[in-house]
PDB file of C-alpha atoms in Angstrom:
ATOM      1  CA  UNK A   1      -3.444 -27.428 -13.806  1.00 81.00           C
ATOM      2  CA  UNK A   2      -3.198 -24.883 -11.361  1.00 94.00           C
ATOM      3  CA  UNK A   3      -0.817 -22.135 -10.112  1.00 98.00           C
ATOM      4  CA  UNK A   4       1.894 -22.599  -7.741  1.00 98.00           C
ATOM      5  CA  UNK A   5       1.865 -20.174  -4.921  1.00 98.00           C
ATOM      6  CA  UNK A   6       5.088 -18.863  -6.133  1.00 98.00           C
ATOM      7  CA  UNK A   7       3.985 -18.182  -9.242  1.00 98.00           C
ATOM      8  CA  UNK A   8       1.222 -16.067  -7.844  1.00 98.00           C
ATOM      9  CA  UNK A   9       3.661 -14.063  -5.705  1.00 98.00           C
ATOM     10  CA  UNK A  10       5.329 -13.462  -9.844  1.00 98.00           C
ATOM     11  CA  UNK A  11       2.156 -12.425 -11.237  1.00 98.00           C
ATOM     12  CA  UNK A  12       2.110  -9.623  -8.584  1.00 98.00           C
ATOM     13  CA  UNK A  13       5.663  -8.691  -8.622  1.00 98.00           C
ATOM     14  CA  UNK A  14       5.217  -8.925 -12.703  1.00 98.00           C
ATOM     15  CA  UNK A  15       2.556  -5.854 -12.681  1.00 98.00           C
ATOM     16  CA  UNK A  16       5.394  -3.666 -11.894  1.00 98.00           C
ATOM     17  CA  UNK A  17       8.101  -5.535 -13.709  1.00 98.00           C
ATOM     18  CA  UNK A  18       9.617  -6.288 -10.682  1.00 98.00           C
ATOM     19  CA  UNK A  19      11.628  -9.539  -9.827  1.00 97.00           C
ATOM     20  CA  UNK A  20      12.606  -9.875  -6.538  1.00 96.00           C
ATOM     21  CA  UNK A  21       9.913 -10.529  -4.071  1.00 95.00           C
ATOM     22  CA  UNK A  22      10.182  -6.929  -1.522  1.00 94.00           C
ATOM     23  CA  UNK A  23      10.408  -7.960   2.154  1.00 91.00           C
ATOM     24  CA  UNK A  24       7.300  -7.180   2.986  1.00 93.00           C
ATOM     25  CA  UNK A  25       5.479 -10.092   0.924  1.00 94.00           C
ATOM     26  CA  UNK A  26       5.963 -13.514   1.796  1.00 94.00           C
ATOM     27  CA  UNK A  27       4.514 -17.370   1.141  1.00 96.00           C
ATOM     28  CA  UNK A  28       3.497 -18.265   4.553  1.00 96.00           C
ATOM     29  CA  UNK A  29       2.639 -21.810   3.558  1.00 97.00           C
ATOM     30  CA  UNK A  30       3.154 -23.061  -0.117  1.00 98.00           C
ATOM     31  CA  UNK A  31       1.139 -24.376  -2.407  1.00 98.00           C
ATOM     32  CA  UNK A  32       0.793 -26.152  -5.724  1.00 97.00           C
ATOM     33  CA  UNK A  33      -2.173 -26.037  -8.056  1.00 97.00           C
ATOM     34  CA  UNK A  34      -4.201 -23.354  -6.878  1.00 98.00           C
ATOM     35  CA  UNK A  35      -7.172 -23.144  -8.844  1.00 98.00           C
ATOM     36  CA  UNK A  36      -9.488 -20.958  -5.853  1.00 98.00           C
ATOM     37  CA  UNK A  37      -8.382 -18.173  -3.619  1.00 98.00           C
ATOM     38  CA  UNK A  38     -10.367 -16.070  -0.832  1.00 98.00           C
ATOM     39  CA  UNK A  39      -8.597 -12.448  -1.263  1.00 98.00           C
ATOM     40  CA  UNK A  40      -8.733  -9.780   0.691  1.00 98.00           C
ATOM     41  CA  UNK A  41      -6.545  -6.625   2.017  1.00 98.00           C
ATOM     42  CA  UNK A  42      -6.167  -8.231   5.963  1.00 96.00           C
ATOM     43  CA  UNK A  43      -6.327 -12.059   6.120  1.00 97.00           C
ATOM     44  CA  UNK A  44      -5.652 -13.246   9.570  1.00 95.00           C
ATOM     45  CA  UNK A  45      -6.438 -16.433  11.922  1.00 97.00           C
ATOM     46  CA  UNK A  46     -10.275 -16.349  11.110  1.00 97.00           C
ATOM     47  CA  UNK A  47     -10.348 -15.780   7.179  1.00 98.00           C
ATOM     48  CA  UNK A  48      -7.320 -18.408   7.268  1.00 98.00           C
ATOM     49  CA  UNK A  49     -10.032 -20.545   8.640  1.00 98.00           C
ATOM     50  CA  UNK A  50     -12.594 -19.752   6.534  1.00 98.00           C
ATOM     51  CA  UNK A  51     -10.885 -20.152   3.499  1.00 98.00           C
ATOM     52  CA  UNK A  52     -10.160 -23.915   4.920  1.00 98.00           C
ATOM     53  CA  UNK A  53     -13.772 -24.392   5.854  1.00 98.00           C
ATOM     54  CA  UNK A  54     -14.890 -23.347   2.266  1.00 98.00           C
ATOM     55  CA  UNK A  55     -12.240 -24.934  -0.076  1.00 98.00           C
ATOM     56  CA  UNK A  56     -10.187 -22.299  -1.233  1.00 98.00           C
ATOM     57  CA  UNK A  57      -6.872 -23.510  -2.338  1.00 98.00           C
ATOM     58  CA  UNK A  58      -5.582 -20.512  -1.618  1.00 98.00           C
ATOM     59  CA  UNK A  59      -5.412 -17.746   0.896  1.00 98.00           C
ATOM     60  CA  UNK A  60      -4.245 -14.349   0.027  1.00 98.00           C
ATOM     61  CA  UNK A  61      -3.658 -11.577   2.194  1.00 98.00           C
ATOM     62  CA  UNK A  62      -2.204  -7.655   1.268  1.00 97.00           C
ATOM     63  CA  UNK A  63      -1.154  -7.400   4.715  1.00 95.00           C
ATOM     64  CA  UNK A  64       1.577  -8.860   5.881  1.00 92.00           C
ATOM     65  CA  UNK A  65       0.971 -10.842   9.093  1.00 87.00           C
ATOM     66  CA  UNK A  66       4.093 -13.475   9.708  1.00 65.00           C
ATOM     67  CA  UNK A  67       8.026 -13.654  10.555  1.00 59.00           C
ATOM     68  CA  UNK A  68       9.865 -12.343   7.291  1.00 55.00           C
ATOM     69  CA  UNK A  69       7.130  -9.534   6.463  1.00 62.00           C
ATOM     70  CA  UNK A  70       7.036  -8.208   9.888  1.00 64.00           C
ATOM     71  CA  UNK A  71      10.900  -8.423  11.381  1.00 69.00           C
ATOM     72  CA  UNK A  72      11.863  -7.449   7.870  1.00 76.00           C
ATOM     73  CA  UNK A  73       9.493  -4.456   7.730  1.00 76.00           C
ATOM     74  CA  UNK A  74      11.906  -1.902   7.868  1.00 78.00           C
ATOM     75  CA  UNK A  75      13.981  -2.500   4.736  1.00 84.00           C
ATOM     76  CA  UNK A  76      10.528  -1.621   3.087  1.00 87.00           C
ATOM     77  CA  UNK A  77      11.164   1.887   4.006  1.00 90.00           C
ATOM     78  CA  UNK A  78      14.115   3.078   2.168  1.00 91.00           C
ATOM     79  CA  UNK A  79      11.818   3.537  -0.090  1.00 94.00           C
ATOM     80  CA  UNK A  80      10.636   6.554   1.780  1.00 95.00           C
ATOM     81  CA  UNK A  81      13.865   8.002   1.224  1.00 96.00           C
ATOM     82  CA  UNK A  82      14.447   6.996  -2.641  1.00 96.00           C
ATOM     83  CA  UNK A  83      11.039   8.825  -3.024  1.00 97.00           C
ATOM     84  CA  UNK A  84      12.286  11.741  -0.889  1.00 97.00           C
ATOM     85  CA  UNK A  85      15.144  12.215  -2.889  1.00 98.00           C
ATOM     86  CA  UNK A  86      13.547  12.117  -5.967  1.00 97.00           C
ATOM     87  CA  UNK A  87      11.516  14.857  -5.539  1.00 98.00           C
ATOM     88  CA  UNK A  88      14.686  16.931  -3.681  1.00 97.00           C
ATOM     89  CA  UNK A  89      14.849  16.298  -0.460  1.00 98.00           C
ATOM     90  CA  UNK A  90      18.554  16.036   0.755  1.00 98.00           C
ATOM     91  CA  UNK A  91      19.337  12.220   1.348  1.00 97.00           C
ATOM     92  CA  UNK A  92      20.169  13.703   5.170  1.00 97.00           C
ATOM     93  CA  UNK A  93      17.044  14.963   5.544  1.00 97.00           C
ATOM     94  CA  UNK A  94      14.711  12.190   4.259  1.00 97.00           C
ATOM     95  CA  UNK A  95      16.949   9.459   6.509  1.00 96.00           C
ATOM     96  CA  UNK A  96      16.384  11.987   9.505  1.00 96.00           C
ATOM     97  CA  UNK A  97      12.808  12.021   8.089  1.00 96.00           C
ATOM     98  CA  UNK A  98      12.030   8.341   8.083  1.00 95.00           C
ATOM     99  CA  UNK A  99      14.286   7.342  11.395  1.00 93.00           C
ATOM    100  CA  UNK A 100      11.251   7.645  13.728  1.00 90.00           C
ATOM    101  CA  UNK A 101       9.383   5.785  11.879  1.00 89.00           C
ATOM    102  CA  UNK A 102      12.033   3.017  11.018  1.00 88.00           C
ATOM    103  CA  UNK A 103      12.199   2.501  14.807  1.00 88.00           C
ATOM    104  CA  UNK A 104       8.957   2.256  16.219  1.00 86.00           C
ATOM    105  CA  UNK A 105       8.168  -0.630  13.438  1.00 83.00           C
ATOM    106  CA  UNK A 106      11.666  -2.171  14.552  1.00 81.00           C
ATOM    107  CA  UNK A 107      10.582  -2.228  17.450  1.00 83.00           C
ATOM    108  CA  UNK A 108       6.747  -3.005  16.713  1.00 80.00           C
ATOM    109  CA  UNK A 109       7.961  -6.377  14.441  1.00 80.00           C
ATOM    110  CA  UNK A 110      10.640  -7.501  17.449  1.00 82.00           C
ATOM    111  CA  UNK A 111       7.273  -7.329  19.976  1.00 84.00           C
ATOM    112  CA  UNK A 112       4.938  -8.729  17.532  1.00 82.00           C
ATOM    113  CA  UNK A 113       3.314 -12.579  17.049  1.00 87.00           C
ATOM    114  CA  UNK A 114       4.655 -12.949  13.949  1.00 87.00           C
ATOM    115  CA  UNK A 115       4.029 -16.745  14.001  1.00 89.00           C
ATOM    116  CA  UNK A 116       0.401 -16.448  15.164  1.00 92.00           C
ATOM    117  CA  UNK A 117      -1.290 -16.199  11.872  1.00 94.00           C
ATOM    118  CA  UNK A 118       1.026 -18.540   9.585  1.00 94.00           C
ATOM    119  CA  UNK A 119       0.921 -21.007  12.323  1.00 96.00           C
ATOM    120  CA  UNK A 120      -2.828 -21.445  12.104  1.00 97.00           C
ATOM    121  CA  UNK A 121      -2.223 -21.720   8.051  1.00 98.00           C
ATOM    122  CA  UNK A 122       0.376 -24.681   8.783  1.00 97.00           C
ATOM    123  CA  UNK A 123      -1.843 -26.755  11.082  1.00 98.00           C
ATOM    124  CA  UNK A 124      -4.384 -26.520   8.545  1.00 98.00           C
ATOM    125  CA  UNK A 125      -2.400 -26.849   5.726  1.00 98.00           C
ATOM    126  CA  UNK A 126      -4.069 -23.752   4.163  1.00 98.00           C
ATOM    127  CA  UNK A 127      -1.580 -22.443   1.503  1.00 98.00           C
ATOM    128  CA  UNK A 128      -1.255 -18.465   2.402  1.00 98.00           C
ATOM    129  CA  UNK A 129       0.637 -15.789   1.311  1.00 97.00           C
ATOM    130  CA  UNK A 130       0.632 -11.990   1.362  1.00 96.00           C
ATOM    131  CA  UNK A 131       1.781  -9.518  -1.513  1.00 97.00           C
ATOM    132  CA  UNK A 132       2.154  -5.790  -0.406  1.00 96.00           C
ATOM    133  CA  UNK A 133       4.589  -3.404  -2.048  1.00 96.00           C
ATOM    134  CA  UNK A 134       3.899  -4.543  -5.805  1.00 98.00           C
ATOM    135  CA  UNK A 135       0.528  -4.165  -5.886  1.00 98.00           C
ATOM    136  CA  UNK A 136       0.722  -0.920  -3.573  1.00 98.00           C
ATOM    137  CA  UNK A 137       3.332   0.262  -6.683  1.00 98.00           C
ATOM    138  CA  UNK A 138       0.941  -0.461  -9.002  1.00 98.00           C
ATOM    139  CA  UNK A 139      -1.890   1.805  -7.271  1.00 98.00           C
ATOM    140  CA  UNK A 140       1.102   4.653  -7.195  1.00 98.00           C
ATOM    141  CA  UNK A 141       1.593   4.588 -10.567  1.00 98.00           C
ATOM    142  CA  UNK A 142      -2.293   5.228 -11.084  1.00 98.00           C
ATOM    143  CA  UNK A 143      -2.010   8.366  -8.774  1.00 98.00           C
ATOM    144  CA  UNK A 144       1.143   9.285 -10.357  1.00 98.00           C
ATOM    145  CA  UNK A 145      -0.945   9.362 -14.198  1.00 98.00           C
ATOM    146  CA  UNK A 146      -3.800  10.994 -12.624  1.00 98.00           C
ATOM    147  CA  UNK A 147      -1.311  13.997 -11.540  1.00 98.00           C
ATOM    148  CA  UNK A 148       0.939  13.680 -14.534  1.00 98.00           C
ATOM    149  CA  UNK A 149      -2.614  14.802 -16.601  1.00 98.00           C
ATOM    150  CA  UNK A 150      -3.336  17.026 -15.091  1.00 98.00           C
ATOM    151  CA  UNK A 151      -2.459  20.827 -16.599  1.00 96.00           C
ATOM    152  CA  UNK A 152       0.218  22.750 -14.976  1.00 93.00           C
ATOM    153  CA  UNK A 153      -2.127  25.667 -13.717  1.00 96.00           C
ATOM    154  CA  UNK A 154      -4.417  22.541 -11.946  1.00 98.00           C
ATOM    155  CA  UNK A 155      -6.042  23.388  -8.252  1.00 98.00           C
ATOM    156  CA  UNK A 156      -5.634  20.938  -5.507  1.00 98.00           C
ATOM    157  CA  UNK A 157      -9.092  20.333  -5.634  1.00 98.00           C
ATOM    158  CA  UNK A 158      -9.097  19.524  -9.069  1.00 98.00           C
ATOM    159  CA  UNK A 159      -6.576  16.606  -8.183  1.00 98.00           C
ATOM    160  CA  UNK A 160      -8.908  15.689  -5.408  1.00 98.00           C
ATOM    161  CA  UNK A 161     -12.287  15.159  -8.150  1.00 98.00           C
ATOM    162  CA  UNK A 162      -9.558  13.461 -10.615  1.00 98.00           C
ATOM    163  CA  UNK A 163      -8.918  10.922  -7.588  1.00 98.00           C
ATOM    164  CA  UNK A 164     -12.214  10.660  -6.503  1.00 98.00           C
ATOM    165  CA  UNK A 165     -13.177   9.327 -10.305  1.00 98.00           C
ATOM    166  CA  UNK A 166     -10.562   5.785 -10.094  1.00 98.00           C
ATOM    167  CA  UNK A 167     -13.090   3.521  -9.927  1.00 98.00           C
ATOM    168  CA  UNK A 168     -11.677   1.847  -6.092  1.00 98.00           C
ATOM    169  CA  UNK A 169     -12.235   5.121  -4.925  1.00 98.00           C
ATOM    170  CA  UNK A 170     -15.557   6.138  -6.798  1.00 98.00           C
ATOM    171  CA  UNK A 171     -16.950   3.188  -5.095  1.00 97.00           C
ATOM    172  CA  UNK A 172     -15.787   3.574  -1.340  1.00 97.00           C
ATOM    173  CA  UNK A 173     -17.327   4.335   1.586  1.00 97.00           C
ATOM    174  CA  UNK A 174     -14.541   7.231   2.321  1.00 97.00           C
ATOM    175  CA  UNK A 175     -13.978  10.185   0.464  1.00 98.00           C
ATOM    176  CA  UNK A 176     -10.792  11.696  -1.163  1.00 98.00           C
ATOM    177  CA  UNK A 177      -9.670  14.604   1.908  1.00 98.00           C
ATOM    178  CA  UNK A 178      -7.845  17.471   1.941  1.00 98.00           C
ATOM    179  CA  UNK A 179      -6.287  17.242   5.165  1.00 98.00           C
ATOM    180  CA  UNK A 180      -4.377  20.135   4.715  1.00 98.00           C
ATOM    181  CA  UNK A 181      -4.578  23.326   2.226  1.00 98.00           C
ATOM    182  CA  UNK A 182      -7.709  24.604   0.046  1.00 97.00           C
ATOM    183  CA  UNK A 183      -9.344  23.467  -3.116  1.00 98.00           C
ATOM    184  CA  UNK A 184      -8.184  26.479  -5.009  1.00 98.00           C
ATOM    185  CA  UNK A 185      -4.678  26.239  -3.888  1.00 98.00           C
ATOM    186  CA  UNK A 186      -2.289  25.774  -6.820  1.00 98.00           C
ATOM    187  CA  UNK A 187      -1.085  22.212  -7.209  1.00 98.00           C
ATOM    188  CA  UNK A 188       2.265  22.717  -8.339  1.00 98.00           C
ATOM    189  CA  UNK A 189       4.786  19.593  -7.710  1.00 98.00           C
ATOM    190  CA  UNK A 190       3.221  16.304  -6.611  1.00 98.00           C
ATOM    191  CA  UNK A 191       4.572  13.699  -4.319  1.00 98.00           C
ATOM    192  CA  UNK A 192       2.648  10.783  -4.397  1.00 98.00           C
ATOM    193  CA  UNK A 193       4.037   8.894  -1.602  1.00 97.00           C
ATOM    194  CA  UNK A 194       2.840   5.623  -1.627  1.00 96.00           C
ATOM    195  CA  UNK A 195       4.161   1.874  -1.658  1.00 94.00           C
ATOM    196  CA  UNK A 196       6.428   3.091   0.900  1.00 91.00           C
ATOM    197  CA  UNK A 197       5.720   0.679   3.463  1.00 89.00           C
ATOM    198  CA  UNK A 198       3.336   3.407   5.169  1.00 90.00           C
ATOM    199  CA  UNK A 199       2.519   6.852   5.145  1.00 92.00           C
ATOM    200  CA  UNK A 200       5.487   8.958   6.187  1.00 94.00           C
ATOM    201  CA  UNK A 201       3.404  10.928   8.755  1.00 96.00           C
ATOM    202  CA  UNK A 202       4.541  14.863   9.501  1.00 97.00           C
ATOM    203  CA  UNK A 203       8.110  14.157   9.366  1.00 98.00           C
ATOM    204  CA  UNK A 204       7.907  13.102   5.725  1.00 98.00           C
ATOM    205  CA  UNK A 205       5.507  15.537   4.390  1.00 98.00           C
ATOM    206  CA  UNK A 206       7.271  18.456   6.158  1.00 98.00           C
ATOM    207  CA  UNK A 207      10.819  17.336   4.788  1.00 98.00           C
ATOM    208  CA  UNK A 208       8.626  17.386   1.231  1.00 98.00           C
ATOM    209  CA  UNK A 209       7.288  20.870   1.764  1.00 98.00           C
ATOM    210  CA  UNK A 210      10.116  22.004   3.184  1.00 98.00           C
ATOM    211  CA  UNK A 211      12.195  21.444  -0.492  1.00 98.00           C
ATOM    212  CA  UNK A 212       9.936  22.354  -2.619  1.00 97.00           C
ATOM    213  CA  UNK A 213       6.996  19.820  -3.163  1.00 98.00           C
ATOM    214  CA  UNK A 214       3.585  21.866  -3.332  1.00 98.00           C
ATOM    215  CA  UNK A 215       1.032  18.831  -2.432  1.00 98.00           C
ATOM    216  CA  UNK A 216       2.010  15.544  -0.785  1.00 98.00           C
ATOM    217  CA  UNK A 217      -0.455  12.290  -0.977  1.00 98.00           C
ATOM    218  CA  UNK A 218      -0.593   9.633   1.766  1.00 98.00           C
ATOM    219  CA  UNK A 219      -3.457   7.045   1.594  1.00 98.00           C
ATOM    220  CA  UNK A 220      -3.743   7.428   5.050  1.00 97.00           C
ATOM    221  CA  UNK A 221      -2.265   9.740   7.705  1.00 98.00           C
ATOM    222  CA  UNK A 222      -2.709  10.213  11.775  1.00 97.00           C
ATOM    223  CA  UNK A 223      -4.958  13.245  13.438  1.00 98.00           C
ATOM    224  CA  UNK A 224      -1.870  13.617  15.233  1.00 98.00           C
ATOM    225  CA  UNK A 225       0.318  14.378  12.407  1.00 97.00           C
ATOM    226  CA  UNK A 226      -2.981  16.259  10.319  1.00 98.00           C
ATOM    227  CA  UNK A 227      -2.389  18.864  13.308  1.00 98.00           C
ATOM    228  CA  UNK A 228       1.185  19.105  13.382  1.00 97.00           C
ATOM    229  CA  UNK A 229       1.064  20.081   9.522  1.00 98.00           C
ATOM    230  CA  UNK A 230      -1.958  22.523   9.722  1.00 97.00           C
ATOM    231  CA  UNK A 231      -0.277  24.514  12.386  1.00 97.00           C
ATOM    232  CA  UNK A 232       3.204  25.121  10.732  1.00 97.00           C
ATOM    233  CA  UNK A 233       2.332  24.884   6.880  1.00 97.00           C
ATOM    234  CA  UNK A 234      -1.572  26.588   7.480  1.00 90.00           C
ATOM    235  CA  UNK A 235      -1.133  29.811   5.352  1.00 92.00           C
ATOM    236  CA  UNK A 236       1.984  28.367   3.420  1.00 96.00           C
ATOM    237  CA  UNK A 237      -0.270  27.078   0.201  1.00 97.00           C
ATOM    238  CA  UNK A 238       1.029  23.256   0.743  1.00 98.00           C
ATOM    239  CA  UNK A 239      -1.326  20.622   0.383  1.00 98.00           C
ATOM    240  CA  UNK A 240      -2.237  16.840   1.617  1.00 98.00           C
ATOM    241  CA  UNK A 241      -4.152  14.914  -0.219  1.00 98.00           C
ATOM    242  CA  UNK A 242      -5.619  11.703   1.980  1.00 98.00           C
ATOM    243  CA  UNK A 243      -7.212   8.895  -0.719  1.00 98.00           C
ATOM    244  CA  UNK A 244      -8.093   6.509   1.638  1.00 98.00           C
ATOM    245  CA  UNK A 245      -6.542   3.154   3.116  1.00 97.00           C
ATOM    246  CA  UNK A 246      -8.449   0.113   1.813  1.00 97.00           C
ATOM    247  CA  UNK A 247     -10.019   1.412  -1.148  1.00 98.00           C
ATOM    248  CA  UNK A 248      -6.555   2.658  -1.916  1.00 98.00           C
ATOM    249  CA  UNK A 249      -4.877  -1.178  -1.333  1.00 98.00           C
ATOM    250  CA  UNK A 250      -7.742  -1.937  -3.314  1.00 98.00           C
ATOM    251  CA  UNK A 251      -6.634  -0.898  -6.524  1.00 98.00           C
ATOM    252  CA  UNK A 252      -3.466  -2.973  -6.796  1.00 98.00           C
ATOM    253  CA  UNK A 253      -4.963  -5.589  -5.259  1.00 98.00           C
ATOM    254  CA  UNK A 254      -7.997  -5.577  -7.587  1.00 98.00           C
ATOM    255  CA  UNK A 255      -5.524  -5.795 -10.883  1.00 98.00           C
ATOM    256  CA  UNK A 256      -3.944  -8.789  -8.448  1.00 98.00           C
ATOM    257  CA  UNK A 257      -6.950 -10.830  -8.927  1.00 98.00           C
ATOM    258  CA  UNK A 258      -7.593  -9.727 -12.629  1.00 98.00           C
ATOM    259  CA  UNK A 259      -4.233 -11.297 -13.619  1.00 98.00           C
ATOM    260  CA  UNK A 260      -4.684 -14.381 -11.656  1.00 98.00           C
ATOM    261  CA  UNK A 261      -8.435 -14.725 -13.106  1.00 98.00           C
ATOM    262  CA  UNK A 262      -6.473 -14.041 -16.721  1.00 97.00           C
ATOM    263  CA  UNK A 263      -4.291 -17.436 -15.980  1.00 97.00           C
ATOM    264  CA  UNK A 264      -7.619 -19.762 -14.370  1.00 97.00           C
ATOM    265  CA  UNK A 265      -7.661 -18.748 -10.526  1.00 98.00           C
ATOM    266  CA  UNK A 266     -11.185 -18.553  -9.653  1.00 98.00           C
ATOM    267  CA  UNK A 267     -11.227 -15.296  -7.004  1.00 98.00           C
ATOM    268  CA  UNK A 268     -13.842 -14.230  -4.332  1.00 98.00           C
ATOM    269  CA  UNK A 269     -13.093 -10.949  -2.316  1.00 98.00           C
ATOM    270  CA  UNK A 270     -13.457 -10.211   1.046  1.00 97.00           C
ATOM    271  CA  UNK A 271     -11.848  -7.653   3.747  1.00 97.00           C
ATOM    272  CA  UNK A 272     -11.705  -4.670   1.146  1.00 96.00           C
ATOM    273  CA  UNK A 273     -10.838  -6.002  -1.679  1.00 96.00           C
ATOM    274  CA  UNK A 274     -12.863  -6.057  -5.005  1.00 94.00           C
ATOM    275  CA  UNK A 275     -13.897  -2.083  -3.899  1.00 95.00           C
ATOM    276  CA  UNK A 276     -14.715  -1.056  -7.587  1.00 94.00           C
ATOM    277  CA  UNK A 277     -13.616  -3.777  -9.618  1.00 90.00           C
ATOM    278  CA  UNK A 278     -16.461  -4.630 -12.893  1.00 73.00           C
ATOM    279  CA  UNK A 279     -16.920  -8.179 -12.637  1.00 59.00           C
TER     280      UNK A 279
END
């Protein structure tokens, strides 16, 4: 016997010891006794269709794509702030921080086809879901322990070769970047801002740098906001690490499909995911 679809969504919520399913992760179309599943970091109308055309009793996106994940989006990101805070930014500061961004994915979710995908998985009566925060918590906490270890006197590029060794991100096309500082600044305090949503973009990292974090991670930031940050922080010793998007997602996604393989779901990977992973 198979898993239900909700009981997938668990197993990814239960990596984190989580329980309540984050707004940005939904079943699109439920399922029972799902013994197959095509995975992969972006699963939209064509993968939906391929995973009909080959079988799989499952389709299972990181990306959210449908109604709840997308006009719900923004909740997500109070978790921008709660990291924010944590690491002493002014609760003020981090909301005026994040409001930008809260917006233009307001707006972005109100504009967007958010039945286009999960449509196509109804006609075909393709079970699909998405998980995205949990398993993006569960690659933070890696890049947390890979800062926590390292010693207190540690370089910024010393963090960057410490990254550069998870396997995801061994494996990947893209490189671990310093978008922003030198390899023999000091590392000091670390904000690893990830399973936020998004990255936090300029606003975010300058409220960080601006209370006392040294180096800031994003897995993935804009050229836009890279310049904004090397022309006010340039000679200021700050730091932004970049890890990488997908082989990033990859990581949480990748110990997705090792606990679904522990309970008897047969996974094959596609769109990014499986970056890394020993089969």
């Amino acid at each position: 016997m198979g898993l239900s679809t909700d009981e997938i969504m668990q197993i990814s919520l239960d990596l984190v010891d989580w329980d309540d399913t984050p707004a940005d992760s939904t079943v699109y179309v439920p399922g029972e006794d799902v013994e197959t599943a095509l995975v992969g970091i972006d699963l939209e109308s064509p993968e939906i269709q391929l995973a009909h055309d080959l079988g799989y009793d499952l389709a299972l996106a990181h990306h959210p794509t449908g109604m709840s994940a997308r006009l719900d989006f923004p909740e997500v990101l109070d978790t921008q702030v709660e990291f924010m805070t944590e690491h002493g930014v002014p609760e003020d500061v981090a909301e005026d921080a994040v409001a930008d961004l809260r917006s233009r994915m307001d707006h972005g979710g109100h504009s967007s086809n958010y039945r286009h995908d999960p449509s196509v998985a109804e006609l075909l009566g393709q079970p699909y879901l998405n998980t995205h925060l949990a398993p993006d918590e569960y690659g933070r906490r890696v890049f947390r322990e890979v800062a926590d270890d390292l010693d207190d006197d540690a370089t910024a590029g010393e963090f960057v070769d410490a990254l550069a060794a998870i396997p995801e991100l061994d494996a990947a096309d893209t490189d671990v970047l310093l978008r922003l500082g030198d390899r023999d600044n000091g590392l000091g305090e670390v904000a690893v801002h990830h399973a936020a949503g998004t990255n936090g973009g300029a606003s975010v990292a300058r409220a960080y740098f601006e209370h006392g974090v040294d180096t800031v991670l994003y897995i993935h930031v804009g050229a836009g906001d890279t310049a904004e940050l090397r022309e006010e922080f340039a000679d200021a010793g700050k730091n932004l690490v970049v890890t990488g998007h997908i082989a990033s997602d990859a990581i949480g996604m990748n110990a997705v499909i090792d606990a679904l393989e522990a309970r008897g779901v047969e996974c094959d990977t596609v769109s990014g995911c499986g970056i890394g992973r020993e089969n």
